[in-house]
Structure formats: C-alpha cells, structure tokens
CSV table of C-alpha atoms and ligand atoms in Angstrom, one decimal:
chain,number,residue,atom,x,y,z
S,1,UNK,CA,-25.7,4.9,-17.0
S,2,UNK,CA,-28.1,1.9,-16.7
S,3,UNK,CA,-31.9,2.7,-15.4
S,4,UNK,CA,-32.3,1.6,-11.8
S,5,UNK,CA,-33.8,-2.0,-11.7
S,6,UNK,CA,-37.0,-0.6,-9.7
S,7,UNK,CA,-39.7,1.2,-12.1
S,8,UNK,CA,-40.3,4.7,-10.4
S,9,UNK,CA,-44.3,4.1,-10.0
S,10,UNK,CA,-43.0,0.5,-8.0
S,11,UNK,CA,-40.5,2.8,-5.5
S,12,UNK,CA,-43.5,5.2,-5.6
S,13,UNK,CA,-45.6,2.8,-4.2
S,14,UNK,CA,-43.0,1.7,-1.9
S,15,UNK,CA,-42.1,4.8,-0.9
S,16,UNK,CA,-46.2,5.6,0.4
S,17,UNK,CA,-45.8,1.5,2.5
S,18,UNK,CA,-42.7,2.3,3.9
S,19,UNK,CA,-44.3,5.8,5.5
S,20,UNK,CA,-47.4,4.6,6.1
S,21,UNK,CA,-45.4,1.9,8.5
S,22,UNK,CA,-43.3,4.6,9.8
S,23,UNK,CA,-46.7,5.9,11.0
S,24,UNK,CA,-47.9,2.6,12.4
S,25,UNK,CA,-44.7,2.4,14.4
S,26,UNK,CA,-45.4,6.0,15.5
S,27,UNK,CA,-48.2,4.7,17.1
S,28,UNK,CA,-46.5,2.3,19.9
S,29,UNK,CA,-45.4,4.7,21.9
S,30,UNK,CA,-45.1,5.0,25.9
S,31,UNK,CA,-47.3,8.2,25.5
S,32,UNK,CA,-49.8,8.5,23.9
S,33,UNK,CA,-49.1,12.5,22.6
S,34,UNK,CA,-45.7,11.7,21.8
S,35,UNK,CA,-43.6,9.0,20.7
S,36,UNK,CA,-40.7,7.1,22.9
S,37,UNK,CA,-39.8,3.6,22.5
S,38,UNK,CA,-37.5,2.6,24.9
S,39,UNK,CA,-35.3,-0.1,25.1
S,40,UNK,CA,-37.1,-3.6,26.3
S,41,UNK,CA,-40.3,-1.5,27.4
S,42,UNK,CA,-43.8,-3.0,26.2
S,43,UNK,CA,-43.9,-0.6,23.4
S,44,UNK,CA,-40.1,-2.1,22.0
S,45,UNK,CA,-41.9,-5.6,21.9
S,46,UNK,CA,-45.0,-4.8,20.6
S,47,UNK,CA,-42.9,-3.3,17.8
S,48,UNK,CA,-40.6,-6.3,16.9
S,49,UNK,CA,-44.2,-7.8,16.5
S,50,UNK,CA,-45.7,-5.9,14.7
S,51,UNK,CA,-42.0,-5.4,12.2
S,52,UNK,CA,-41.8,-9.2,12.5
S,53,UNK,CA,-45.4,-9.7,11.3
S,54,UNK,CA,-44.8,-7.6,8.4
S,55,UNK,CA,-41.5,-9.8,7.4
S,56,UNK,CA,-43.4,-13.1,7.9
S,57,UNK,CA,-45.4,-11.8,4.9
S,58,UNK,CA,-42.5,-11.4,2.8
S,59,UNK,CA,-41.4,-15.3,3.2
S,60,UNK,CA,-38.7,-14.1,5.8
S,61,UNK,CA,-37.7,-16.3,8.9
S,62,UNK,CA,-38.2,-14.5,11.8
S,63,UNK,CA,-37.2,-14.4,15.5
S,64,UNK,CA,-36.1,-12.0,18.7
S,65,UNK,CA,-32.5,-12.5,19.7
S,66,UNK,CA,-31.0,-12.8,22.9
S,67,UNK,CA,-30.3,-9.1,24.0
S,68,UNK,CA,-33.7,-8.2,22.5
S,69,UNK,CA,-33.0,-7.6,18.5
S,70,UNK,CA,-35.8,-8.3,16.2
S,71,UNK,CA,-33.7,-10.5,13.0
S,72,UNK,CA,-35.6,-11.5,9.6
S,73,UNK,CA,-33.8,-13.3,7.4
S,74,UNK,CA,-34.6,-13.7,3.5
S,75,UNK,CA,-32.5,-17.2,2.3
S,76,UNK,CA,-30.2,-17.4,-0.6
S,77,UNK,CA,-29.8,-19.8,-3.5
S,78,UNK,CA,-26.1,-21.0,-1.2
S,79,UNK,CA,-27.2,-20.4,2.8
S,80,UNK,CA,-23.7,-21.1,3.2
S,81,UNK,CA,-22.4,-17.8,1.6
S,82,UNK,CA,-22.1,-15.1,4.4
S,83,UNK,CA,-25.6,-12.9,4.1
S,84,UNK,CA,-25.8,-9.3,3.5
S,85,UNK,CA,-27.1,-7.5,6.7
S,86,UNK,CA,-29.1,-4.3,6.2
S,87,UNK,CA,-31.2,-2.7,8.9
S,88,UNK,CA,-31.2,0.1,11.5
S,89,UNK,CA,-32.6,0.6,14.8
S,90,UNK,CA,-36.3,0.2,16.2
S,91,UNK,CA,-35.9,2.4,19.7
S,92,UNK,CA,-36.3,6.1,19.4
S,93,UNK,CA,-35.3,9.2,22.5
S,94,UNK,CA,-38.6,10.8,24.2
S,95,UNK,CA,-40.2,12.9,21.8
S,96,UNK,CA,-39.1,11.2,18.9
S,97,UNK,CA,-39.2,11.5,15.1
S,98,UNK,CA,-41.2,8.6,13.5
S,99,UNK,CA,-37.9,8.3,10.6
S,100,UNK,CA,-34.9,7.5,13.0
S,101,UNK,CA,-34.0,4.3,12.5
S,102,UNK,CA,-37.5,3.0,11.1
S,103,UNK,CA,-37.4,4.7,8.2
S,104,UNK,CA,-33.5,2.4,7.3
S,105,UNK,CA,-35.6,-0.9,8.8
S,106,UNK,CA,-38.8,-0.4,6.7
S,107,UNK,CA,-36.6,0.5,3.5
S,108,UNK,CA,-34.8,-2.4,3.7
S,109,UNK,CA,-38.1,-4.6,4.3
S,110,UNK,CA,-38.9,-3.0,0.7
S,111,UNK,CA,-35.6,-4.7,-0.5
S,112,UNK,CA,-36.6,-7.8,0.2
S,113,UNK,CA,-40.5,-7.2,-0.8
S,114,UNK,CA,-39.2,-6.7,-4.0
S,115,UNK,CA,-36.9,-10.0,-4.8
S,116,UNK,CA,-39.9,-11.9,-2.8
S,117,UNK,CA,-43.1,-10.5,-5.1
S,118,UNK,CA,-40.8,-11.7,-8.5
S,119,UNK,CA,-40.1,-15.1,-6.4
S,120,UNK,CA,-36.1,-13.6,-7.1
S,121,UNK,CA,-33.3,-15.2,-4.5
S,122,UNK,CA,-29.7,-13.7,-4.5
S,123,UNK,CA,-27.2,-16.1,-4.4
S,124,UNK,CA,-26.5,-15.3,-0.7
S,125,UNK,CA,-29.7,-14.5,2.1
S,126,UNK,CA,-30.7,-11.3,3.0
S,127,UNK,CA,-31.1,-10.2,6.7
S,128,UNK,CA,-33.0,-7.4,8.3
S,129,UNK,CA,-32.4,-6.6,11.8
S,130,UNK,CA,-34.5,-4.3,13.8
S,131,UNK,CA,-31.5,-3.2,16.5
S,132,UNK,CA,-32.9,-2.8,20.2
S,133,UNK,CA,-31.2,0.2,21.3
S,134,UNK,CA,-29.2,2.2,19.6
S,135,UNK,CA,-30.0,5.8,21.1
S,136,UNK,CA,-29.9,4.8,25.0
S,137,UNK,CA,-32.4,6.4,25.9
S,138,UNK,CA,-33.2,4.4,29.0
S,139,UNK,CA,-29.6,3.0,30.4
S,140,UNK,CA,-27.6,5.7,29.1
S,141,UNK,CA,-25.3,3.4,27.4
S,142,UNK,CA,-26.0,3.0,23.7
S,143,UNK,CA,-25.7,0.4,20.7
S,144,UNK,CA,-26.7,-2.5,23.2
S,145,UNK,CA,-28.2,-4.4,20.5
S,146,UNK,CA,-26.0,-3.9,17.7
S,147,UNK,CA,-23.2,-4.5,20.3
S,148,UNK,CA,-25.0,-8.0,21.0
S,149,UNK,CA,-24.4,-8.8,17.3
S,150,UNK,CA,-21.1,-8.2,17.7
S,151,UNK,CA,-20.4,-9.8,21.1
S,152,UNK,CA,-18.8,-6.6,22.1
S,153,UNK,CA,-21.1,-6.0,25.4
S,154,UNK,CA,-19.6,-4.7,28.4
S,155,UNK,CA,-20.2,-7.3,31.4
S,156,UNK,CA,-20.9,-4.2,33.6
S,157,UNK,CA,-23.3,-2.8,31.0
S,158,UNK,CA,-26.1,-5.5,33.1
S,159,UNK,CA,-25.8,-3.6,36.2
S,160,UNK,CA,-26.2,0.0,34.3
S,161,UNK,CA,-29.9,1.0,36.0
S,162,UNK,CA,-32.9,3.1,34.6
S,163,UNK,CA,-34.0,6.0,36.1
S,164,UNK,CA,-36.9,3.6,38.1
S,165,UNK,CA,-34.0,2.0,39.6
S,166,UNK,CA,-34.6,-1.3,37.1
S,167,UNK,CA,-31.1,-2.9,35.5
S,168,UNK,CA,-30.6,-3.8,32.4
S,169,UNK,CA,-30.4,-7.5,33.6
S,170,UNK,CA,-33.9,-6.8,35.1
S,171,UNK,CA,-35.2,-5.4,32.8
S,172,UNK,CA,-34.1,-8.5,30.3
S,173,UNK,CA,-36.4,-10.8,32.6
S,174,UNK,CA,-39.0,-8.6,32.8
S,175,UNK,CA,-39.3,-9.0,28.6
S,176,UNK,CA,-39.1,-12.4,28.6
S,177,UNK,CA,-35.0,-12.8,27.9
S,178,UNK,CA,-32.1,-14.2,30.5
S,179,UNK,CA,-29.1,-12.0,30.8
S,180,UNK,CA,-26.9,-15.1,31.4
S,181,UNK,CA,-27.7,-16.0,27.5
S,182,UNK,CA,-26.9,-12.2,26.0
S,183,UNK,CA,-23.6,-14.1,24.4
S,184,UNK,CA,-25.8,-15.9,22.3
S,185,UNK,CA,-26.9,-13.0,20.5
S,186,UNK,CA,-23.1,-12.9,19.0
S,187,UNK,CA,-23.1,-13.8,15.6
S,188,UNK,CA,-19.9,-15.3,13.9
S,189,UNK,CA,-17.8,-13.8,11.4
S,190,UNK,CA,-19.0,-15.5,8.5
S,191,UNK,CA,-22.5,-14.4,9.2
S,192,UNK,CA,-22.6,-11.9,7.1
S,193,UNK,CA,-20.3,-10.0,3.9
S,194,UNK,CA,-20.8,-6.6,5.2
S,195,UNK,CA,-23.7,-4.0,6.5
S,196,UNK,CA,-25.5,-1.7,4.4
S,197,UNK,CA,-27.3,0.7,6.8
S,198,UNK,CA,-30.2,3.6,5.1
S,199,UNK,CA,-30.9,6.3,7.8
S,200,UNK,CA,-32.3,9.9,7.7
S,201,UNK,CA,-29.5,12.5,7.6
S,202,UNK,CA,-30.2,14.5,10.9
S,203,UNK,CA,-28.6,17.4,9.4
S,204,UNK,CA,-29.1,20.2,6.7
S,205,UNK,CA,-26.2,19.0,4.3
S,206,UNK,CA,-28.5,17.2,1.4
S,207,UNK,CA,-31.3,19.4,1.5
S,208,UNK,CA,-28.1,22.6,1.3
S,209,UNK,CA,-26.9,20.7,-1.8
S,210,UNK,CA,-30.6,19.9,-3.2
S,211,UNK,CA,-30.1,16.2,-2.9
S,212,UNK,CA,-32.7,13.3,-2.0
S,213,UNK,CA,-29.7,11.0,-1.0
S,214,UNK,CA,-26.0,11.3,0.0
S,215,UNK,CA,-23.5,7.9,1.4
S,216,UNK,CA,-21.6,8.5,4.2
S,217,UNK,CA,-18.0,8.8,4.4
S,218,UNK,CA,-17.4,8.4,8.3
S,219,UNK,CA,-19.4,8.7,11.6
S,220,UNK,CA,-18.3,10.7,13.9
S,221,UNK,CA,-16.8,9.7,17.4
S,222,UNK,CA,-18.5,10.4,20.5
S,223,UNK,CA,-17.7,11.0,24.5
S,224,UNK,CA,-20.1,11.1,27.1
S,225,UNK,CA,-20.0,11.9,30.2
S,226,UNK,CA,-21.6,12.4,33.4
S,227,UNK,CA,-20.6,16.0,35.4
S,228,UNK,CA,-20.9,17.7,38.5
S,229,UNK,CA,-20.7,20.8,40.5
S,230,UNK,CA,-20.7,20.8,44.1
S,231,UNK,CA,-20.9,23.9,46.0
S,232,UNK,CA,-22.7,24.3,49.9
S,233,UNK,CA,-26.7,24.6,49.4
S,234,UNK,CA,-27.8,27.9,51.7
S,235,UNK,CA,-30.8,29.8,52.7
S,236,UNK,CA,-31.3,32.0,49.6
S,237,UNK,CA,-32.3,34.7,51.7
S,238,UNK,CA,-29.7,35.4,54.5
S,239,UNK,CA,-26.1,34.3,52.6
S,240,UNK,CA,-24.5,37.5,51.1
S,241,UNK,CA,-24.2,36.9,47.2
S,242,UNK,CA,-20.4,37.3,48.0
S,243,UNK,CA,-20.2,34.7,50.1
S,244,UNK,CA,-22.1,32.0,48.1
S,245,UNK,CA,-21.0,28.6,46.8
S,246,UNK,CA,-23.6,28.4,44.1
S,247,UNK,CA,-23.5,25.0,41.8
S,248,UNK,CA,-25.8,26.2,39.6
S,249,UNK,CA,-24.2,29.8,39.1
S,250,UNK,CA,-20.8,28.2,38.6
S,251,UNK,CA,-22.2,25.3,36.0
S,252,UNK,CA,-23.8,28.5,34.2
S,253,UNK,CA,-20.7,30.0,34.2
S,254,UNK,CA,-19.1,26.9,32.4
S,255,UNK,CA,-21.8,26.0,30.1
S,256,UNK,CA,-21.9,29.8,29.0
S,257,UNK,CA,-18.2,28.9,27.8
S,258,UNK,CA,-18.8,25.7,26.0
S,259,UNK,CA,-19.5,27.5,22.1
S,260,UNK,CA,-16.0,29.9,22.7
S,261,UNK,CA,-14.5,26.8,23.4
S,262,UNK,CA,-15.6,23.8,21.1
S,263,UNK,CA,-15.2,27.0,18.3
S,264,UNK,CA,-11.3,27.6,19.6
S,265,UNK,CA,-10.6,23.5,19.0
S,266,UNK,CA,-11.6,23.2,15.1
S,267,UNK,CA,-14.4,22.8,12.4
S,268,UNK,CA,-16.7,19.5,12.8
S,269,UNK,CA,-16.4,19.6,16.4
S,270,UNK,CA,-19.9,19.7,18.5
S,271,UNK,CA,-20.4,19.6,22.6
S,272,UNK,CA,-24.3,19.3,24.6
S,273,UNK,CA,-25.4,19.5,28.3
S,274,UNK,CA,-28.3,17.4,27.7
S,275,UNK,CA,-29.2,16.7,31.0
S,276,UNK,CA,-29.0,19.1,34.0
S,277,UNK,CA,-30.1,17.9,37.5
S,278,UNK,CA,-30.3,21.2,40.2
S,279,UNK,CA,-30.2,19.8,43.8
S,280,UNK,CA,-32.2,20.3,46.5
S,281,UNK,CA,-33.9,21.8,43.7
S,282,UNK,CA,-36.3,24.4,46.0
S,283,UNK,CA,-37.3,28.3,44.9
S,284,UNK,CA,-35.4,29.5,48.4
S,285,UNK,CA,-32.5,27.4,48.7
S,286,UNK,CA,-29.4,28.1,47.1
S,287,UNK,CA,-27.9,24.9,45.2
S,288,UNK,CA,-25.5,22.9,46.2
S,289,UNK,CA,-25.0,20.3,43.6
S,290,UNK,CA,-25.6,20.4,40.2
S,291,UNK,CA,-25.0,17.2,37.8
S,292,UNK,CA,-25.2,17.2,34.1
S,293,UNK,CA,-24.4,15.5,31.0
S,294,UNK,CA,-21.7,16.4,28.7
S,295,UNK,CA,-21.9,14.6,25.1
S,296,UNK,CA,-19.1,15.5,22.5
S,297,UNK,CA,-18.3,14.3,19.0
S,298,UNK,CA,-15.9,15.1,16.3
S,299,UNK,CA,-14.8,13.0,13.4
S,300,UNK,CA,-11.3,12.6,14.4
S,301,UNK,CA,-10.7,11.1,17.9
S,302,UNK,CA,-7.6,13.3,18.7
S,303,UNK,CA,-9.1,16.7,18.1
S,304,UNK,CA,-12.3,15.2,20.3
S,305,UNK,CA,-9.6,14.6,23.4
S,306,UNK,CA,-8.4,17.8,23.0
S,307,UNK,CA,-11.5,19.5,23.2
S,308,UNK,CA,-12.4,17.3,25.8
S,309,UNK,CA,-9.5,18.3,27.9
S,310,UNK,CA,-9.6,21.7,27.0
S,311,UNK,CA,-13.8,21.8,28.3
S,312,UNK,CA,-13.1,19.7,31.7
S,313,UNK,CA,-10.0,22.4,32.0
S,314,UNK,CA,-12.3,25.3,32.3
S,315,UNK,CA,-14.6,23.7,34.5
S,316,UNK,CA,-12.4,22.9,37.0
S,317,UNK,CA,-10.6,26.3,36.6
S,318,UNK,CA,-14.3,27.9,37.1
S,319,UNK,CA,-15.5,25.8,39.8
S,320,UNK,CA,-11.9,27.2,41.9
S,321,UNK,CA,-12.9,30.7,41.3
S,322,UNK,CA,-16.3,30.1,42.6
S,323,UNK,CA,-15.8,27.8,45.6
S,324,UNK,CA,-17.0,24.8,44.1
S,325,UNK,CA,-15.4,21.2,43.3
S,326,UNK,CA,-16.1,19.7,39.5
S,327,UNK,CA,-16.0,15.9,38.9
S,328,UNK,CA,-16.9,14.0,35.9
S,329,UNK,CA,-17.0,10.4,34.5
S,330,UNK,CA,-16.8,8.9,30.8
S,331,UNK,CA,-19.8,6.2,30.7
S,332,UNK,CA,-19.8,5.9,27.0
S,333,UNK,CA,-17.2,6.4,24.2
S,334,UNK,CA,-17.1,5.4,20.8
S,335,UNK,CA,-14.4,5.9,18.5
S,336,UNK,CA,-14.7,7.7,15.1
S,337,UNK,CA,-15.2,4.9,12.3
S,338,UNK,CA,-14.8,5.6,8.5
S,339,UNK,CA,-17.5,3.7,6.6
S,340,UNK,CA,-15.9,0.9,4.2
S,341,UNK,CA,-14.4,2.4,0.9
S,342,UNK,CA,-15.6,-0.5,-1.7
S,343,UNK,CA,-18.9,0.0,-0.3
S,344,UNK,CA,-19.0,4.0,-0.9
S,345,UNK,CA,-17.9,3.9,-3.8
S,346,UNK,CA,-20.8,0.9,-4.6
S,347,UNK,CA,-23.6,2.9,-2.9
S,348,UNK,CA,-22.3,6.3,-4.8
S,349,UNK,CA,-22.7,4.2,-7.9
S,350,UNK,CA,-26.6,3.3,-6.9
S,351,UNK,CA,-27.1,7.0,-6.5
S,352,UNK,CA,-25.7,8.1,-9.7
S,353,UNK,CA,-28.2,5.9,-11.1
S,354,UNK,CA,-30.9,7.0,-9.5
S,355,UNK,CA,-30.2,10.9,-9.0
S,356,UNK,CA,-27.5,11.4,-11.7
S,357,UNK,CA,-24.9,12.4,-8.7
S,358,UNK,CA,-23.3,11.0,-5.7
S,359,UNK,CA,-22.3,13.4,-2.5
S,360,UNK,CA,-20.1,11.6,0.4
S,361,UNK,CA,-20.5,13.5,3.8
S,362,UNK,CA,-19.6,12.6,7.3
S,363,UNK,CA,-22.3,11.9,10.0
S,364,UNK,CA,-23.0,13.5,13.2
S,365,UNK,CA,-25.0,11.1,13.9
S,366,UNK,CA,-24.0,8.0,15.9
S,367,UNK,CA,-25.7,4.7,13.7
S,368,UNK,CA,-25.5,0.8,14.7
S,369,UNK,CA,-22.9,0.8,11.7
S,370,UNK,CA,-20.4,1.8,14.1
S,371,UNK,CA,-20.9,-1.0,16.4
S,372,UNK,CA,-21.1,-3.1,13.4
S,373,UNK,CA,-17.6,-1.8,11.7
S,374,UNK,CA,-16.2,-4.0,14.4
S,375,UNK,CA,-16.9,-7.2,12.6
S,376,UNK,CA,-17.8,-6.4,9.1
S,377,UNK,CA,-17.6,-3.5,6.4
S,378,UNK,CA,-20.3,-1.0,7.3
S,379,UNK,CA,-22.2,1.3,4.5
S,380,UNK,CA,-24.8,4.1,4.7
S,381,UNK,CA,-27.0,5.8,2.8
S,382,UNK,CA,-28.6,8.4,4.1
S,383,UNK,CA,-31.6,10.5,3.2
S,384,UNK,CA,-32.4,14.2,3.3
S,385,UNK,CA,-34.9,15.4,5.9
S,386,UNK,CA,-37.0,18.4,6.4
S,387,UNK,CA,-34.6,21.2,7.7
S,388,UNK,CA,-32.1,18.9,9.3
S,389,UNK,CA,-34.5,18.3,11.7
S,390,UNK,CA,-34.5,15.1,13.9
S,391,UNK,CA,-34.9,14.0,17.8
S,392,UNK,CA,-37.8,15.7,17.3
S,393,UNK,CA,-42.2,15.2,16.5
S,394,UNK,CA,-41.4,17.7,13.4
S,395,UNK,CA,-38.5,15.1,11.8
S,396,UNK,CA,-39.7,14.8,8.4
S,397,UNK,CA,-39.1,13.3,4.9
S,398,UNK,CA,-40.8,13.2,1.6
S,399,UNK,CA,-42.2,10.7,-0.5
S,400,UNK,CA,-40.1,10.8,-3.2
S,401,UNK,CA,-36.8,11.1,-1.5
S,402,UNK,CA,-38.0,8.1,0.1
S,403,UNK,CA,-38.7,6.7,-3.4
S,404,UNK,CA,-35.6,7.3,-4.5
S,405,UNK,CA,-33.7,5.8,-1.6
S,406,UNK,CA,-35.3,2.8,-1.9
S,407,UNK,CA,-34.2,2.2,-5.6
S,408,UNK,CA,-31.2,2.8,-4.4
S,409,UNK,CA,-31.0,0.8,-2.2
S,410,UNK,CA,-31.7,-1.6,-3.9
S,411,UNK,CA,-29.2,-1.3,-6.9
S,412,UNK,CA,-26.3,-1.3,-3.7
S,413,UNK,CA,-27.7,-4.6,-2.7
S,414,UNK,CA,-27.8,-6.3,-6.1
S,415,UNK,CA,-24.5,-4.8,-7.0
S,416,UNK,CA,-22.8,-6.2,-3.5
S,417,UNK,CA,-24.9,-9.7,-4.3
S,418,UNK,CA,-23.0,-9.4,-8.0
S,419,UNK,CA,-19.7,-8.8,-6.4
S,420,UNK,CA,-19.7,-11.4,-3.7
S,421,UNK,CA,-21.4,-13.9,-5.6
S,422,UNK,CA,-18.5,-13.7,-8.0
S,423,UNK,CA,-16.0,-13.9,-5.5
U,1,HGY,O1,-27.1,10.3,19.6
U,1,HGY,C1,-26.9,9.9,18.4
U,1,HGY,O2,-25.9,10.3,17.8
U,1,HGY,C2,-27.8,8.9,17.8
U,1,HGY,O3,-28.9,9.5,17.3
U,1,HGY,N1,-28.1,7.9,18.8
U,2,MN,MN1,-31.2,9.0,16.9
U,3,MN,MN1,-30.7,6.8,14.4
C-alpha cells in the first residue's frame, strides 16, 4: 500500500488550522455563552465572510449564492470538465458543537490549501461549498441550501415562518438576497462529477471499533412531524381527576410508549419528541392542548412507515381512552439514500492508506449528501468523535483523527481527479 501523498507533520499542521477555525467559527454565535448559527441570521453571514476570506487566500473564487450558500471554487487545468464538489454545512441547532458541519467545510479548505501552496491544479476545479442550512433549526424545514443546488426547493418552503413570525422569503430580503431569484442557485448537471462530503460521526460506532475514520454506506431516512393533543383546559383545583381531559397526561401516556414501540418495529430504527409546547401553560390550569414534534428515522423507508403507523396508531388509540383528539402533520420527509458504491469503495481505499483499514457504517445523521444524491454521486467520510457526542457544547474530536481525515481526504480526491481525468 502506497504512503498517503500528505507527510503526517503537513496533516499535523493541518489538523491544528482546521480546529483552530473550527474555534473561530465557534465564536459567531447568536449568544454569546453558547453557539447557534441560524439560517440567514447575522451570525450565518458573518460566517460565509469570514470562510470566504479564508478561501480568497487560497487563490479560490468566491461568492454567496442565491438561497444564501457560501461557494469557493479552486479552477482546473480543463474548466470545462465537471468539478468535484466537497463541502458540508456552515449553520449549527442552539447549543451547538463547533464540528458539525465546519469541521467537513474546513477539511476540505485544507484540500485545496494543499494543491494551492505546491501551485498543483487537477485536471478538473475543485469546489467548496459552505451549505446554508442543513439542520433547520430556524424554519423547521431542512437542507434549504443544499436543496438550492439542486433546484429541488419546495415553492411553499418561502412561506414556512420562524418562530418571530419572519418567512423564509423575509428573511431572504432582510440578508440582502431576493426570493424570486432562489432558482438561480440551481446548478446544472455537468457542474460537478460527484460530492465527497467529510463530517463528524454523531455516533459511538468508530470510537467502539478504535477507528479515527470510517465511509458511509447510507444515510438514514427521516420523518418529521408536527403532533397534537387536544383535551378541555380546566381549573386544576375543582375538576375530579376522573373527570379530566388532560393533554399533557394523555401525550405522557404516549410518549411513555414510544421505546416499547420503535423496539417492537426492528434494529436501526430511532423516534424523538423534540419539541413539546403545553398550552395555556399555567401552575393551576389543567392543559388542554399539547403540541410536539415527532422526528423518526430508519435506514430503510418501509420499516420507517411502519413504525410510523404503528406510533400515530397508539396515539390516537390513547388519546380515545383519555378523552382527547390527536392530530399530526408530516412537514419534512427525506427518503433513505445509499451513498454511491464507486465512491466507497475509493474513499475505503484512502483509509486503508492512511489507517491500514476501512469500516463502512450507515449514518443516523441527516447530511447535505442527501439532498445532493439527487443530482450527483454522493460520498462521506466520516470522523470519530468524543463519545458519540454531537448537538451538543461537549461535541469533540482530536487532533490526530483530524490529521488523519484530512490525508484522507485528500487521497479520495486525487484518486476521483485520476479517475475522471482518465475518463
Ligand atoms: O438532524 C440531523 O440528522 C442533522 O444533524 N441535521
Ligand atoms: Mn447536525
Ligand atoms: Mn451535520
């Protein structure tokens, strides 16, 4: 096996830029003891800046796109050959890890700060892209910007509103950007050969195996949707406890349920009330409406209807017994999406190079790869970090996993350049 192309003191050093930026991103945050990054906020733009600035110095062009994306682009010896898209996502969820997604935008910055310190050019360019909003934190709906790329946005996503009320048209003005343009933001099918996307893991698989670096085999689907219990709100004092129609007793009842029955409808299967909303919300009044959040995922999308079915089942049947009427409805759905085969088995190649072994595993994650599968092969590599842990101040990775994903990196890229170049 041939030595990665990379020196190990070079992806050392890498490895130290690449979380030192993580940091600095840390830092543009709507609070200032905690980090969120919302889609088109202050703190979103202030971060393409400061991401473009740091691509301007590696000879990359540089510019926003229409729905808010942040896209560098390193040219080829043939700009005509389709470029090789890497990047992730610069938007976090409130009280974020400083890895998810910058960790996958800042790596592949080193890819190119490699070919542009030896004055090296590929055959075909090289873009970075900085997605906008993959997590959905703000609207709820997710993968806006990778969905830009792609041209795959919902026209009713524009209307979707923040929880100030703001729409996602709105909230385009307010950054500078004119909803009526968002098809711009498409990019055609020739654009680019395929997407090779480096991300933290989110999970405890790599660290269980005592591996720095694994490549996904598939990302899991995903459902979410928005529930509700309505009873009759009462004086918590004076209605008999046999009498009540108690939303919050009879959500409890059902959410109490949810790990019997995710566990009764297979292995890989996960279910979360995220959100939960008690109305009128007051220490003597008994509640009469209860809405919550229901995300499920599963890598195979018929297992994930059934367990769908089988949840919304139980909390209809438990909102009967209880004198209380459950409603739901899906606002986002993604489909499960296997990552390309030609592109596992080049980034399992990379790691064998660089940690002697490969391991394929599926993600729980959602990624912009999925969005991206719509269009063009998708890859990932992803990266082992501390306990699993992620959505979360205490995500964490190490300097020399970091190291080693970034030589890996960028053998998968030179090996894709080899094989499209030849084609
Ligand atoms: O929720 C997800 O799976 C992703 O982190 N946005
Ligand atoms: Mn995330
Ligand atoms: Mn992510």
């Amino acid at each position: 096996m041939t030595e990665p192309r990379m020196p190990a003191e070079l992806a050392d050093s890498a490895a130290l830029r690449v979380m030192a930026r993580c940091d600095t991103l840390a830092g543009i945050s709507a609070a200032p003891d905690e980090l969120t990054r919302v889609y088109l906020s202050p703190q979103h733009l202030r971060a393409n800046q400061q991401v473009g600035a740091w691509m301007r110095a590696m000879g990359m062009r540089v510019w926003q796109d229409e729905v808010g994306n942040l896209c560098g682009r390193y040219e080829g010896l043939r700009p005509d050959l389709p470029a090789i898209l890497l990047g992730s996502h610069l938007d976090t969820v409130r009280n974020a890890g400083r890895y998810d997604g910058m960790l996958g935008v800042l790596a592949a910055l080193e890819v190119v700060h490699y070919l542009h310190q030896r004055r090296l050019r590929l055959p075909m360019a090289i873009e970075v892209i900085g997605f906008a909003d993959e997590e959905g934190t703000r609207f709820g709906i997710a993968l806006l910007g990778s969905r830009g790329i792609t041209g795959n946005w919902p026209a009713d996503w524009l209307d979707r509103r923040d929880a100030e009320g703001i729409s996602v048209g709105q909230a385009l003005r307010h950054a500078g950007l004119d909803p009526g343009l968002i098809g711009r933001a498409k990019r055609g099918q020739a654009a680019f050969c395929a997407y090779l996307e480096l991300h933290i893991e989110q999970g405890p698989c790599l660290e269980s195996a005592g591996l720095a670096l694994g490549v996904v085999s598939a990302i899991n689907g995903a459902r979410r949707l928005n529930c509700r219990f309505t009873g009759v709100a009462g004086h918590a004092g004076t209605v008999p406890m046999a009498g009540r129609r108690d939303a919050l007793n009879t959500a409890a009842r059902w959410i109490a349920r949810i790990d019997d029955i995710v566990a009764s409808h297979g292995p890989d299967l996960v279910a979360t009330v995220g959100e939960l909303q008690c109305l009128p919300g007051a220490v003597n009044v008994i509640p009469g409406d209860v809405r919550l959040t229901l995300d499920v995922r599963g890598p195979d999308d018929r297992a994930l209807a059934a367990l769908l079915d089988g949840l919304l089942g139980c909390a209809d049947d438990i909102a009967g017994r209880y004198g209380c009427v459950f409603s739901s409805g899906e606002f986002y759905r993604i489909d499960a999406t296997p990552c390309d085969q030609r592109l596992q088995s080049l980034l399992a190649d990379s790691l064998r190079k660089v940690q002697g072994v490969s391991l394929a595993l599926p993600s729980g994650a959602g990624h912009d790869a999925i969005a991206l599968a719509q269009s063009w092969p998708v890859g990932m590599l992803f990266v082992r970090c501390d306990r699993g842990i992620s959505h979360h101040p205490d995500e964490a990775v190490t300097a020399p996993d970091v190291a080693a994903a970034v030589r890996a990196y960028l053998e998968a890229v030179l090996a894709l350049s080899e094989c499209q170049g030849s084609r």
